[in-house]
Amino acid sequence: MKTATATAHSNIALVKYWGKRADAPPALNLPAVGSLSMTLDGLRTVTTVAAAGSDSFSLDGEAVSGKPEQKVYAHLDRLWASAHETPRPRCAVTSINHLPTAAGLASSASGFAALTMAAATAFELDLTTARLSEFSRMGSGSAARSIFGGFVRLDAGEAADGRDCVARPLAGAEDWPLRLVVVQTTRGVKPVGSTEGMQASRDTSPYYQPWVDTSIQDLDAAQAAIEARDLPRLGAIVEHSCFKMHACMMATVPPIVYWKPASLGAIHAVWAAREEGLHGYVTMDAGPHVKVLCLSLIHI
Ligand code: DP6
């Protein structure tokens, strides 16, 4: 094997992914709904995979242990096993997250996309972007979208093996220079991780099935709004998808409420500014921070 380094950028979903297909093997990590995202040039992960005497994983200079470490090795195993029958060589994985200090933003999207690209090159796999997206998805669903820049759509697909659940670019970042302003509302880690939260919503939320059933409309409408470069139209879908997902989360038993008082304050501040003519639209993920989709030249 070779030593390889790859960079991947994080992304934020404009049409959200929340829930996994119940009929598929968990290892494929197939989403129950498609999603659509915007890749962020300001947030990135740089990962190096090199041969070593034993497996190790360090993030921002610190050794990582437990579940996150095991997920990284399992990802290396599946990439290696896709082309080899021999045991996988031991690897040193070194990742650096370039995120604004303490932004509290999830990095699994850029993390698994960078790991997939670095390991594929280190193992000399020569994968297409579709296969890179497919492997990234197995690490983390949102990572499938970070293989591309700009606006990216990931369809849920129907194939039992997930081959048709790969991301594709809709438009480049330069085609429509939108911005995403992150309002950091708290510090610290989120209480419920996405993977377990999705599982709980699927098992207990009465809004889960309606959420799944209506997602395709949002995807198609968002894609059309991007093609038309129509921000008010896209913004309305972005907010609808976000609040529908959070309604599904909140109706989970026990409830999953990521919002903090400051989150609601930020949402209302954006809406008040919108009354005065600002084209800003809010979205939130599995955490308390509020992200505002807007044009590049604005003053809040
Ligand atoms: C709310 O991709 O982190 O950010 O596939 O279980 O790793 P796993 O989940 P993950 O979930 C992201 C959920 C979300 C919405 C989104 O990014 O689409």
CSV table of N, CA and C in Angstrom, one decimal, residues 91-190:
chain,number,residue,atom,x,y,z
A,91,CYS,N,-2.8,0.1,9.6
A,91,CYS,CA,-2.8,1.5,9.1
A,91,CYS,C,-2.7,2.5,10.2
A,92,ALA,N,-2.0,3.6,10.0
A,92,ALA,CA,-2.0,4.7,10.9
A,92,ALA,C,-2.9,5.8,10.1
A,93,VAL,N,-4.0,6.1,10.8
A,93,VAL,CA,-4.9,7.1,10.2
A,93,VAL,C,-4.8,8.4,11.0
A,94,THR,N,-4.5,9.5,10.3
A,94,THR,CA,-4.3,10.8,11.0
A,94,THR,C,-5.2,11.8,10.4
A,95,SER,N,-6.1,12.4,11.2
A,95,SER,CA,-7.1,13.3,10.7
A,95,SER,C,-6.9,14.7,11.4
A,96,ILE,N,-7.1,15.7,10.6
A,96,ILE,CA,-7.1,17.0,11.1
A,96,ILE,C,-8.4,17.7,10.7
A,97,ASN,N,-9.2,18.2,11.6
A,97,ASN,CA,-10.4,18.9,11.3
A,97,ASN,C,-10.1,20.4,11.2
A,98,HIS,N,-10.4,21.0,10.1
A,98,HIS,CA,-10.2,22.5,10.0
A,98,HIS,C,-11.6,23.1,10.1
A,99,LEU,N,-12.0,23.3,11.3
A,99,LEU,CA,-13.3,23.9,11.6
A,99,LEU,C,-13.1,25.1,12.4
A,100,PRO,N,-13.9,26.1,12.3
A,100,PRO,CA,-13.7,27.3,13.2
A,100,PRO,C,-13.7,26.8,14.7
A,101,THR,N,-12.9,27.4,15.5
A,101,THR,CA,-12.7,27.0,16.9
A,101,THR,C,-14.1,26.8,17.6
A,102,ALA,N,-14.2,25.6,18.1
A,102,ALA,CA,-15.4,25.3,18.9
A,102,ALA,C,-16.7,25.6,18.2
A,103,ALA,N,-16.8,25.4,16.9
A,103,ALA,CA,-18.0,25.7,16.2
A,103,ALA,C,-19.1,24.7,16.6
A,104,GLY,N,-18.7,23.5,17.1
A,104,GLY,CA,-19.6,22.5,17.5
A,104,GLY,C,-20.4,21.9,16.3
A,105,LEU,N,-19.7,21.9,15.1
A,105,LEU,CA,-20.4,21.3,13.9
A,105,LEU,C,-19.9,19.9,13.7
A,106,ALA,N,-20.9,19.1,13.3
A,106,ALA,CA,-20.6,17.7,13.1
A,106,ALA,C,-19.6,17.5,12.0
A,107,SER,N,-18.7,16.6,12.2
A,107,SER,CA,-17.6,16.5,11.2
A,107,SER,C,-17.6,15.1,10.6
A,108,SER,N,-18.7,14.3,10.8
A,108,SER,CA,-18.6,12.9,10.3
A,108,SER,C,-18.7,12.9,8.8
A,109,ALA,N,-19.4,13.9,8.2
A,109,ALA,CA,-19.5,14.0,6.7
A,109,ALA,C,-18.1,14.1,6.1
A,110,SER,N,-17.4,15.2,6.4
A,110,SER,CA,-16.1,15.4,5.9
A,110,SER,C,-15.1,14.3,6.3
A,111,GLY,N,-15.3,13.8,7.5
A,111,GLY,CA,-14.4,12.8,8.1
A,111,GLY,C,-14.4,11.5,7.3
A,112,PHE,N,-15.6,11.0,7.1
A,112,PHE,CA,-15.7,9.7,6.3
A,112,PHE,C,-15.4,9.9,4.8
A,113,ALA,N,-15.8,11.1,4.3
A,113,ALA,CA,-15.4,11.3,2.9
A,113,ALA,C,-13.9,11.3,2.7
A,114,ALA,N,-13.2,12.0,3.6
A,114,ALA,CA,-11.8,12.1,3.5
A,114,ALA,C,-11.1,10.8,3.7
A,115,LEU,N,-11.6,10.0,4.7
A,115,LEU,CA,-11.1,8.7,5.0
A,115,LEU,C,-11.3,7.8,3.8
A,116,THR,N,-12.4,7.8,3.2
A,116,THR,CA,-12.7,6.9,2.1
A,116,THR,C,-11.7,7.3,0.9
A,117,MET,N,-11.6,8.5,0.6
A,117,MET,CA,-10.7,8.9,-0.5
A,117,MET,C,-9.2,8.6,-0.2
A,118,ALA,N,-8.8,8.9,1.0
A,118,ALA,CA,-7.4,8.6,1.4
A,118,ALA,C,-7.1,7.1,1.4
A,119,ALA,N,-8.0,6.3,2.0
A,119,ALA,CA,-7.8,4.8,2.0
A,119,ALA,C,-7.9,4.2,0.6
A,120,ALA,N,-8.8,4.7,-0.2
A,120,ALA,CA,-9.0,4.1,-1.5
A,120,ALA,C,-7.7,4.4,-2.3
A,121,THR,N,-7.1,5.5,-2.2
A,121,THR,CA,-5.8,5.8,-2.8
A,121,THR,C,-4.7,5.0,-2.2
A,122,ALA,N,-4.7,4.9,-0.9
A,122,ALA,CA,-3.6,4.1,-0.2
A,122,ALA,C,-3.7,2.7,-0.6
A,123,PHE,N,-4.9,2.1,-0.8
A,123,PHE,CA,-5.0,0.7,-1.1
A,123,PHE,C,-5.1,0.5,-2.6
A,124,GLU,N,-4.8,1.6,-3.4
A,124,GLU,CA,-4.8,1.6,-4.9
A,124,GLU,C,-6.0,1.0,-5.5
A,125,LEU,N,-7.2,1.5,-5.0
A,125,LEU,CA,-8.5,0.9,-5.5
A,125,LEU,C,-9.0,1.5,-6.8
A,126,ASP,N,-8.6,2.7,-7.1
A,126,ASP,CA,-9.1,3.3,-8.4
A,126,ASP,C,-10.6,3.3,-8.5
A,127,LEU,N,-11.3,3.9,-7.6
A,127,LEU,CA,-12.8,3.9,-7.5
A,127,LEU,C,-13.4,5.1,-8.3
A,128,THR,N,-14.5,4.9,-8.9
A,128,THR,CA,-15.2,6.1,-9.5
A,128,THR,C,-15.8,6.9,-8.4
A,129,THR,N,-16.2,8.2,-8.7
A,129,THR,CA,-16.8,9.0,-7.7
A,129,THR,C,-18.1,8.4,-7.1
A,130,ALA,N,-18.8,7.7,-7.9
A,130,ALA,CA,-20.0,7.0,-7.4
A,130,ALA,C,-19.7,6.0,-6.4
A,131,ARG,N,-18.6,5.2,-6.6
A,131,ARG,CA,-18.2,4.2,-5.7
A,131,ARG,C,-17.7,4.9,-4.4
A,132,LEU,N,-16.9,6.0,-4.6
A,132,LEU,CA,-16.4,6.7,-3.4
A,132,LEU,C,-17.6,7.2,-2.5
A,133,SER,N,-18.6,7.7,-3.2
A,133,SER,CA,-19.8,8.2,-2.5
A,133,SER,C,-20.5,7.0,-1.8
A,134,GLU,N,-20.6,5.9,-2.5
A,134,GLU,CA,-21.2,4.7,-1.9
A,134,GLU,C,-20.5,4.2,-0.6
A,135,PHE,N,-19.2,4.2,-0.7
A,135,PHE,CA,-18.4,3.7,0.5
A,135,PHE,C,-18.5,4.8,1.6
A,136,SER,N,-18.5,6.0,1.2
A,136,SER,CA,-18.6,7.1,2.3
A,136,SER,C,-19.9,7.0,3.0
A,137,ARG,N,-21.0,6.7,2.2
A,137,ARG,CA,-22.3,6.5,2.9
A,137,ARG,C,-22.3,5.4,3.9
A,138,MET,N,-21.5,4.3,3.6
A,138,MET,CA,-21.5,3.2,4.6
A,138,MET,C,-20.9,3.7,5.9
A,139,GLY,N,-20.0,4.7,5.8
A,139,GLY,CA,-19.3,5.2,7.1
A,139,GLY,C,-20.3,6.1,7.8
A,140,SER,N,-20.9,7.0,7.0
A,140,SER,CA,-21.9,8.0,7.6
A,140,SER,C,-22.7,8.5,6.4
A,141,GLY,N,-24.1,8.5,6.6
A,141,GLY,CA,-25.0,8.8,5.4
A,141,GLY,C,-24.6,10.2,4.8
A,142,SER,N,-24.4,11.2,5.6
A,142,SER,CA,-24.2,12.5,5.1
A,142,SER,C,-22.8,12.6,4.4
A,143,ALA,N,-21.9,11.7,4.7
A,143,ALA,CA,-20.6,11.7,4.0
A,143,ALA,C,-20.7,11.4,2.5
A,144,ALA,N,-21.7,10.7,2.1
A,144,ALA,CA,-21.9,10.3,0.7
A,144,ALA,C,-21.9,11.6,-0.1
A,145,ARG,N,-22.5,12.7,0.5
A,145,ARG,CA,-22.7,14.0,-0.2
A,145,ARG,C,-21.4,14.8,-0.3
A,146,SER,N,-20.4,14.5,0.6
A,146,SER,CA,-19.2,15.3,0.7
A,146,SER,C,-18.2,14.9,-0.4
A,147,ILE,N,-18.5,14.0,-1.2
A,147,ILE,CA,-17.6,13.6,-2.3
A,147,ILE,C,-17.6,14.7,-3.4
A,148,PHE,N,-18.7,15.5,-3.4
A,148,PHE,CA,-18.8,16.5,-4.4
A,148,PHE,C,-18.9,17.9,-3.7
A,149,GLY,N,-18.5,18.9,-4.5
A,149,GLY,CA,-18.7,20.3,-4.1
A,149,GLY,C,-20.0,20.8,-4.6
A,150,GLY,N,-20.4,22.0,-4.1
A,150,GLY,CA,-21.6,22.7,-4.6
A,150,GLY,C,-22.9,22.1,-4.1
A,151,PHE,N,-23.9,22.0,-4.9
A,151,PHE,CA,-25.2,21.4,-4.5
A,151,PHE,C,-25.3,20.0,-4.9
A,152,VAL,N,-25.6,19.1,-4.0
A,152,VAL,CA,-25.5,17.7,-4.2
A,152,VAL,C,-26.8,17.0,-3.7
A,153,ARG,N,-27.2,16.0,-4.6
A,153,ARG,CA,-28.4,15.3,-4.3
A,153,ARG,C,-28.0,13.8,-4.0
A,154,LEU,N,-28.6,13.3,-3.0
A,154,LEU,CA,-28.4,11.8,-2.7
A,154,LEU,C,-29.8,11.2,-2.6
A,155,ASP,N,-30.1,10.3,-3.6
A,155,ASP,CA,-31.4,9.7,-3.6
A,155,ASP,C,-31.3,8.4,-2.7
A,156,ALA,N,-32.5,8.1,-2.2
A,156,ALA,CA,-32.5,6.9,-1.3
A,156,ALA,C,-32.2,5.7,-2.1
A,157,GLY,N,-32.7,5.6,-3.3
A,157,GLY,CA,-32.5,4.4,-4.1
A,157,GLY,C,-33.4,3.3,-3.7
A,158,GLU,N,-33.4,2.3,-4.6
A,158,GLU,CA,-34.3,1.1,-4.3
A,158,GLU,C,-33.5,-0.2,-4.3
A,159,ALA,N,-32.3,-0.2,-4.9
A,159,ALA,CA,-31.6,-1.5,-5.0
A,159,ALA,C,-31.3,-2.1,-3.6
A,160,ALA,N,-31.4,-3.4,-3.5
A,160,ALA,CA,-31.1,-4.1,-2.2
A,160,ALA,C,-29.7,-3.9,-1.8
A,161,ASP,N,-28.8,-3.8,-2.7
A,161,ASP,CA,-27.4,-3.6,-2.3
A,161,ASP,C,-26.9,-2.2,-2.2
A,162,GLY,N,-27.9,-1.2,-2.5
A,162,GLY,CA,-27.6,0.2,-2.3
A,162,GLY,C,-26.8,0.8,-3.4
A,163,ARG,N,-26.6,0.1,-4.5
A,163,ARG,CA,-25.8,0.7,-5.6
A,163,ARG,C,-26.3,2.0,-6.2
A,164,ASP,N,-27.7,2.2,-6.0
A,164,ASP,CA,-28.3,3.4,-6.6
A,164,ASP,C,-28.4,4.5,-5.5
A,165,CYS,N,-27.8,4.2,-4.4
A,165,CYS,CA,-27.9,5.3,-3.3
A,165,CYS,C,-26.5,6.0,-3.3
A,166,VAL,N,-26.2,6.8,-4.3
A,166,VAL,CA,-25.0,7.5,-4.4
A,166,VAL,C,-25.3,9.0,-4.7
A,167,ALA,N,-24.4,9.8,-4.3
A,167,ALA,CA,-24.7,11.3,-4.5
A,167,ALA,C,-24.3,11.7,-5.9
A,168,ARG,N,-25.0,12.8,-6.3
A,168,ARG,CA,-24.6,13.3,-7.6
A,168,ARG,C,-24.7,14.9,-7.5
A,169,PRO,N,-23.7,15.6,-8.2
A,169,PRO,CA,-23.7,17.0,-8.1
A,169,PRO,C,-24.8,17.6,-9.0
A,170,LEU,N,-25.5,18.7,-8.5
A,170,LEU,CA,-26.6,19.3,-9.2
A,170,LEU,C,-26.1,20.6,-9.8
A,171,ALA,N,-25.2,21.3,-9.1
A,171,ALA,CA,-24.7,22.6,-9.6
A,171,ALA,C,-23.4,22.9,-8.8
A,172,GLY,N,-22.5,23.6,-9.4
A,172,GLY,CA,-21.2,23.9,-8.7
A,172,GLY,C,-21.4,25.1,-7.8
A,173,ALA,N,-20.4,25.2,-6.9
A,173,ALA,CA,-20.5,26.4,-5.9
A,173,ALA,C,-20.5,27.7,-6.7
A,174,GLU,N,-19.7,27.7,-7.8
A,174,GLU,CA,-19.6,29.0,-8.5
A,174,GLU,C,-20.8,29.3,-9.3
A,175,ASP,N,-21.7,28.3,-9.5
A,175,ASP,CA,-22.9,28.5,-10.3
A,175,ASP,C,-23.9,29.4,-9.5
A,176,TRP,N,-23.9,29.3,-8.2
A,176,TRP,CA,-24.8,30.1,-7.4
A,176,TRP,C,-24.2,30.3,-6.0
A,177,PRO,N,-23.5,31.5,-5.8
A,177,PRO,CA,-22.7,31.7,-4.6
A,177,PRO,C,-23.6,32.0,-3.4
A,178,LEU,N,-24.2,31.0,-2.9
A,178,LEU,CA,-25.0,31.1,-1.6
A,178,LEU,C,-24.0,31.0,-0.5
A,179,ARG,N,-24.4,31.5,0.7
A,179,ARG,CA,-23.6,31.4,1.9
A,179,ARG,C,-24.4,30.7,3.0
A,180,LEU,N,-23.7,30.1,3.9
A,180,LEU,CA,-24.4,29.5,5.1
A,180,LEU,C,-23.7,30.1,6.3
A,181,VAL,N,-24.5,30.9,7.1
A,181,VAL,CA,-23.9,31.6,8.3
A,181,VAL,C,-24.3,30.7,9.5
A,182,VAL,N,-23.3,30.3,10.3
A,182,VAL,CA,-23.6,29.4,11.4
A,182,VAL,C,-23.7,30.3,12.7
A,183,VAL,N,-24.9,30.1,13.3
A,183,VAL,CA,-25.1,30.8,14.6
A,183,VAL,C,-24.8,29.8,15.7
A,184,GLN,N,-23.7,29.9,16.4
A,184,GLN,CA,-23.3,29.0,17.4
A,184,GLN,C,-24.1,29.3,18.7
A,185,THR,N,-25.0,28.4,19.1
A,185,THR,CA,-25.9,28.8,20.3
A,185,THR,C,-25.4,28.2,21.6
A,186,THR,N,-24.6,27.2,21.6
A,186,THR,CA,-24.0,26.6,22.9
A,186,THR,C,-22.7,26.1,22.6
A,187,ARG,N,-22.0,25.6,23.6
A,187,ARG,CA,-20.8,24.8,23.5
A,187,ARG,C,-21.0,23.4,23.9
A,188,GLY,N,-20.1,22.5,23.5
A,188,GLY,CA,-20.3,21.1,24.0
A,188,GLY,C,-20.9,20.2,23.0
A,189,VAL,N,-20.9,18.9,23.4
A,189,VAL,CA,-21.3,17.9,22.5
A,189,VAL,C,-22.8,17.7,22.5
A,190,LYS,N,-23.4,17.2,21.4
A,190,LYS,CA,-24.8,17.0,21.4
A,190,LYS,C,-25.2,15.8,22.3
